XYZ file of C-alpha atoms in Angstrom:
334
model
C 101.613 123.910 96.921
C 101.177 120.235 96.208
C 104.042 118.270 97.577
C 102.473 114.993 95.947
C 102.784 116.516 92.474
C 106.198 117.227 93.025
C 106.874 113.640 94.031
C 105.145 112.464 90.963
C 107.293 115.009 88.861
C 110.442 113.614 90.447
C 109.489 110.093 89.223
C 108.613 111.201 85.759
C 111.991 113.045 85.315
C 114.113 110.085 84.596
C 117.321 111.705 84.153
C 119.415 112.448 87.443
C 121.429 115.008 85.603
C 118.562 117.351 85.002
C 117.516 116.874 88.754
C 120.952 117.736 90.066
C 121.367 120.611 87.680
C 117.961 121.944 89.027
C 119.109 121.749 92.618
C 122.259 123.306 91.965
C 120.331 126.229 90.269
C 117.812 126.483 93.230
C 120.677 126.637 95.681
C 122.572 129.161 93.720
C 119.419 131.482 93.508
C 118.682 131.011 97.141
C 115.618 129.132 96.507
C 113.808 126.472 98.644
C 114.565 122.905 97.845
C 115.111 121.078 101.252
C 112.644 118.693 102.936
C 113.452 119.848 106.837
C 112.592 116.908 109.050
C 112.415 118.225 112.534
C 112.123 116.255 115.838
C 111.736 118.877 118.453
C 111.728 116.222 121.411
C 113.406 112.844 121.630
C 110.853 110.622 122.976
C 107.687 108.725 122.192
C 104.565 107.680 124.105
C 104.238 104.182 122.383
C 106.275 101.263 121.987
C 105.588 99.896 118.263
C 106.902 96.717 117.635
C 108.348 97.605 114.239
C 110.000 100.837 115.755
C 113.436 101.212 117.313
C 111.623 102.508 120.519
C 111.287 98.855 121.592
C 115.114 98.514 121.716
C 115.691 99.769 125.425
C 119.339 100.357 124.897
C 118.826 102.621 121.929
C 116.025 104.499 123.780
C 118.473 105.317 126.521
C 120.361 107.357 123.796
C 117.510 109.364 122.716
C 117.414 112.555 125.005
C 116.631 116.063 124.989
C 114.344 118.674 123.638
C 114.607 122.130 121.884
C 114.197 125.165 123.773
C 111.993 127.772 122.333
C 114.922 130.224 121.621
C 116.829 127.194 119.949
C 113.867 126.541 117.738
C 113.782 130.256 116.754
C 117.391 129.735 115.724
C 116.537 126.585 113.960
C 113.990 128.462 111.915
C 116.426 131.516 111.314
C 119.100 129.152 110.061
C 117.059 126.741 107.696
C 113.307 127.536 107.256
C 114.026 130.023 104.467
C 115.384 127.075 102.364
C 112.560 124.671 103.248
C 110.261 123.563 100.666
C 108.487 121.363 103.178
C 108.726 121.136 106.947
C 107.894 117.973 108.617
C 107.678 117.973 112.243
C 108.102 114.418 113.598
C 110.492 112.171 112.038
C 111.723 109.411 114.262
C 109.977 110.611 117.552
C 106.494 111.735 118.592
C 106.247 115.483 118.205
C 102.869 115.852 120.229
C 104.819 115.294 123.358
C 106.493 118.778 122.690
C 104.189 121.211 124.541
C 104.528 124.107 122.127
C 103.822 122.320 118.979
C 101.634 124.941 117.489
C 104.370 127.601 117.997
C 106.792 125.551 115.564
C 104.019 125.494 112.951
C 103.649 129.323 113.468
C 107.530 129.834 112.914
C 107.266 127.787 109.874
C 104.592 130.075 108.485
C 106.458 133.053 109.725
C 109.360 132.040 107.609
C 107.120 131.208 104.538
C 107.446 127.387 104.432
C 105.023 126.542 101.771
C 103.973 123.025 103.235
C 103.993 121.961 106.909
C 103.136 118.392 108.203
C 103.155 116.764 111.540
C 103.865 112.965 111.604
C 102.234 111.341 114.634
C 100.688 108.265 116.130
C 97.719 110.512 116.986
C 97.099 109.064 120.412
C 97.835 112.241 122.159
C 95.472 114.364 119.863
C 92.035 115.482 120.463
C 89.793 117.956 118.810
C 91.071 120.856 120.570
C 94.822 120.161 119.816
C 94.089 119.414 116.412
C 92.243 122.673 115.816
C 95.105 124.627 117.636
C 97.528 123.201 114.843
C 95.285 124.048 112.193
C 94.745 127.569 113.423
C 98.605 127.765 113.345
C 98.489 126.952 109.776
C 99.267 123.184 109.570
C 98.733 121.752 106.118
C 98.892 118.077 106.666
C 98.632 115.352 109.413
C 100.591 112.134 108.480
C 99.399 109.442 110.805
C 101.404 106.127 111.506
C 99.187 103.055 111.397
C 100.281 99.424 111.937
C 97.027 97.485 112.069
C 93.408 97.991 110.747
C 91.451 96.038 113.589
C 91.598 96.890 117.371
C 93.564 93.608 118.164
C 96.331 94.100 115.406
C 96.597 97.928 116.141
C 97.012 97.523 119.802
C 99.039 94.526 119.338
C 101.656 96.287 117.111
C 101.433 99.675 118.500
C 101.927 98.942 122.251
C 100.689 101.381 124.783
C 98.206 102.731 122.199
C 94.530 103.183 122.320
C 92.273 102.082 119.337
C 89.619 104.306 120.765
C 91.958 107.473 121.043
C 93.000 106.791 117.523
C 89.450 106.682 116.117
C 88.467 109.814 118.273
C 91.348 111.704 116.222
C 90.039 110.658 113.061
C 86.472 111.646 113.887
C 87.795 115.041 114.817
C 89.626 115.180 111.391
C 86.442 114.500 109.531
C 84.438 117.233 111.428
C 87.106 119.883 111.214
C 87.509 119.203 107.322
C 84.153 121.421 106.893
C 86.125 124.192 108.650
C 89.506 123.929 107.563
C 91.650 123.275 104.514
C 94.040 120.553 105.266
C 95.138 116.803 104.407
C 95.251 113.625 106.492
C 97.672 111.063 105.256
C 97.889 107.538 106.600
C 101.200 105.688 106.610
C 100.649 101.868 106.901
C 103.752 99.835 107.472
C 102.936 96.305 106.359
C 104.444 92.953 107.201
C 103.287 89.391 106.554
C 101.201 89.403 109.758
C 99.083 92.721 109.190
C 99.210 92.643 105.246
C 96.009 90.978 104.562
C 93.636 92.950 106.981
C 94.248 95.946 104.487
C 91.386 94.795 102.554
C 89.180 95.726 105.570
C 90.455 99.420 105.854
C 87.492 101.130 104.730
C 85.301 98.985 106.993
C 87.002 100.578 109.975
C 87.948 104.062 108.691
C 85.683 106.387 106.957
C 87.104 107.606 103.519
C 85.921 111.238 104.569
C 88.343 111.345 107.320
C 91.665 111.060 105.254
C 92.835 111.928 101.913
C 96.042 109.914 101.195
C 97.031 106.367 101.995
C 100.782 105.213 101.749
C 101.361 101.527 101.909
C 104.901 100.810 102.577
C 106.833 97.526 103.368
C 108.527 96.900 106.889
C 112.100 97.876 106.758
C 114.847 97.074 109.290
C 115.424 100.138 111.541
C 117.191 98.894 114.478
C 116.885 96.124 117.071
C 113.207 96.154 117.058
C 110.871 93.692 118.855
C 109.168 92.489 115.561
C 112.004 91.424 113.405
C 110.467 89.222 110.709
C 111.402 91.233 107.503
C 110.850 88.282 105.095
C 107.776 89.282 102.862
C 108.278 86.342 100.166
C 105.257 84.662 101.548
C 102.967 87.348 100.414
C 104.550 88.524 97.341
C 102.400 86.721 95.064
C 99.323 87.935 96.629
C 100.286 91.639 96.828
C 99.338 92.742 93.351
C 95.842 91.632 93.752
C 95.177 93.112 97.210
C 96.788 96.471 95.966
C 94.376 96.268 92.885
C 91.465 96.008 95.352
C 92.954 98.718 97.668
C 93.296 101.013 94.570
C 89.658 100.515 93.707
C 88.628 101.276 97.293
C 90.613 104.352 97.187
C 89.153 105.549 93.803
C 85.603 104.997 95.219
C 86.562 107.208 98.374
C 88.483 109.887 96.255
C 91.644 108.805 98.371
C 95.195 109.337 96.601
C 97.081 105.893 97.020
C 101.023 105.960 97.285
C 102.165 102.286 96.964
C 104.475 100.244 94.635
C 102.834 97.873 92.111
C 104.785 94.942 93.590
C 106.847 94.412 96.828
C 110.243 96.194 96.129
C 113.188 93.701 96.258
C 116.049 94.579 98.852
C 118.396 94.863 95.782
C 116.035 96.961 93.521
C 117.479 100.530 92.966
C 114.921 103.267 92.877
C 116.390 106.064 90.649
C 113.938 108.608 91.889
C 115.751 108.428 95.199
C 119.237 109.592 94.082
C 118.611 113.061 95.205
C 117.212 112.176 98.406
C 120.374 112.596 100.424
C 120.477 116.193 98.879
C 117.114 117.467 99.784
C 116.680 115.707 103.106
C 117.527 117.906 106.118
C 117.291 116.158 109.458
C 117.177 118.309 112.575
C 116.930 117.370 116.264
C 118.463 118.471 119.605
C 121.438 116.213 118.732
C 121.881 116.729 115.074
C 121.526 119.408 112.487
C 121.778 118.317 108.722
C 125.280 117.619 108.482
C 128.159 116.900 111.139
C 130.230 120.022 111.550
C 127.337 122.535 111.072
C 127.624 124.917 113.835
C 124.045 126.157 113.208
C 123.868 128.312 116.268
C 126.584 130.849 114.827
C 126.887 129.602 111.148
C 124.289 130.334 108.377
C 123.305 127.831 106.105
C 124.942 129.784 103.232
C 128.279 130.186 104.814
C 128.405 126.470 105.950
C 127.221 125.410 102.418
C 130.146 127.354 101.031
C 132.603 125.934 103.407
C 131.853 122.437 102.461
C 131.603 123.129 98.767
C 128.053 122.183 98.606
C 127.341 124.018 95.354
C 130.050 122.342 93.687
C 128.941 118.900 94.808
C 125.442 119.394 93.487
C 126.844 120.531 90.313
C 129.393 117.639 89.806
C 126.717 115.245 90.488
C 124.906 116.034 87.274
C 127.803 114.513 85.563
C 128.310 111.288 87.674
C 126.741 108.039 86.754
C 123.753 106.437 88.471
C 126.088 103.903 90.036
C 128.295 106.343 91.699
C 125.142 108.159 93.035
C 123.237 104.895 94.268
C 121.400 105.854 97.299
C 121.986 103.318 100.170
C 118.724 104.164 101.601
C 116.692 103.468 98.544
C 113.930 105.925 99.572
C 110.548 106.621 97.821
C 109.524 103.049 96.826
C 106.171 103.915 95.998
C 104.102 105.283 93.037
C 101.892 108.398 93.167
C 98.571 107.946 91.692
C 95.663 110.316 91.291
C 92.366 108.961 91.598
């Protein structure tokens, strides 16, 4: 299964009516259409300056982790509807001791694509291989700086050496396992230009996908300069250079052709809130879902989920405008 072709298809289908009718049909037929984003433990080993983990007051509210029996119930409740399982959404999943067991649960319930989103600082070759043996399809790696100075400056408590050790292990294990490595690079005006040096520091054989996304306000973060106007004019030229470098290294690039404006509506994101399912020790999809005792189908019936999906096919784009404005990048096949 190629998740990225589905993302590309989502952008090619311009009609939200077709998309919602498709979701409605998949729901009625008990098919998979959810992107389940699972945080098994509410903690992180780093304090990245662009992340809400630098907000001490907010961090105090992030407590708890799933017990093994709770994860089994999570899997029983939602995994049969998952098209993709992303382990790690807002916290660091490698802090969870039994991480490979979650991957195995996903495979047990037939989830087609399973990804772990991580800062990679706690990964070594043994841990990486354990996840691959369990059936992991992709590592999604957060990166906020290309050089050692920038990387460790933006990702406080991190180790540039440990990060590169993980990428060396990825490159080595690619000869033995079929999996993808994706870099998520969040840029601001202070780490933007060093993107031109990316392939001077990272081997194109160690990763497969590069996503470049602009900084967003996600809380009371230590780094709080969200103004990108000073680099807007230079952005297209740099993206062209990055695109050429990606093509030369057979890397898939996920990036917008220009910096999206805050008021810009991305029509591809209209279905996001209807496919995104967030699960953590403190939250399960929607408020009021008694997931330990209630099935997904029973709860969906109780809240009229099928009717809402169907009705959305006949609403205007203005009515459906996503406040989160997700998926602000293009999918390009090089």
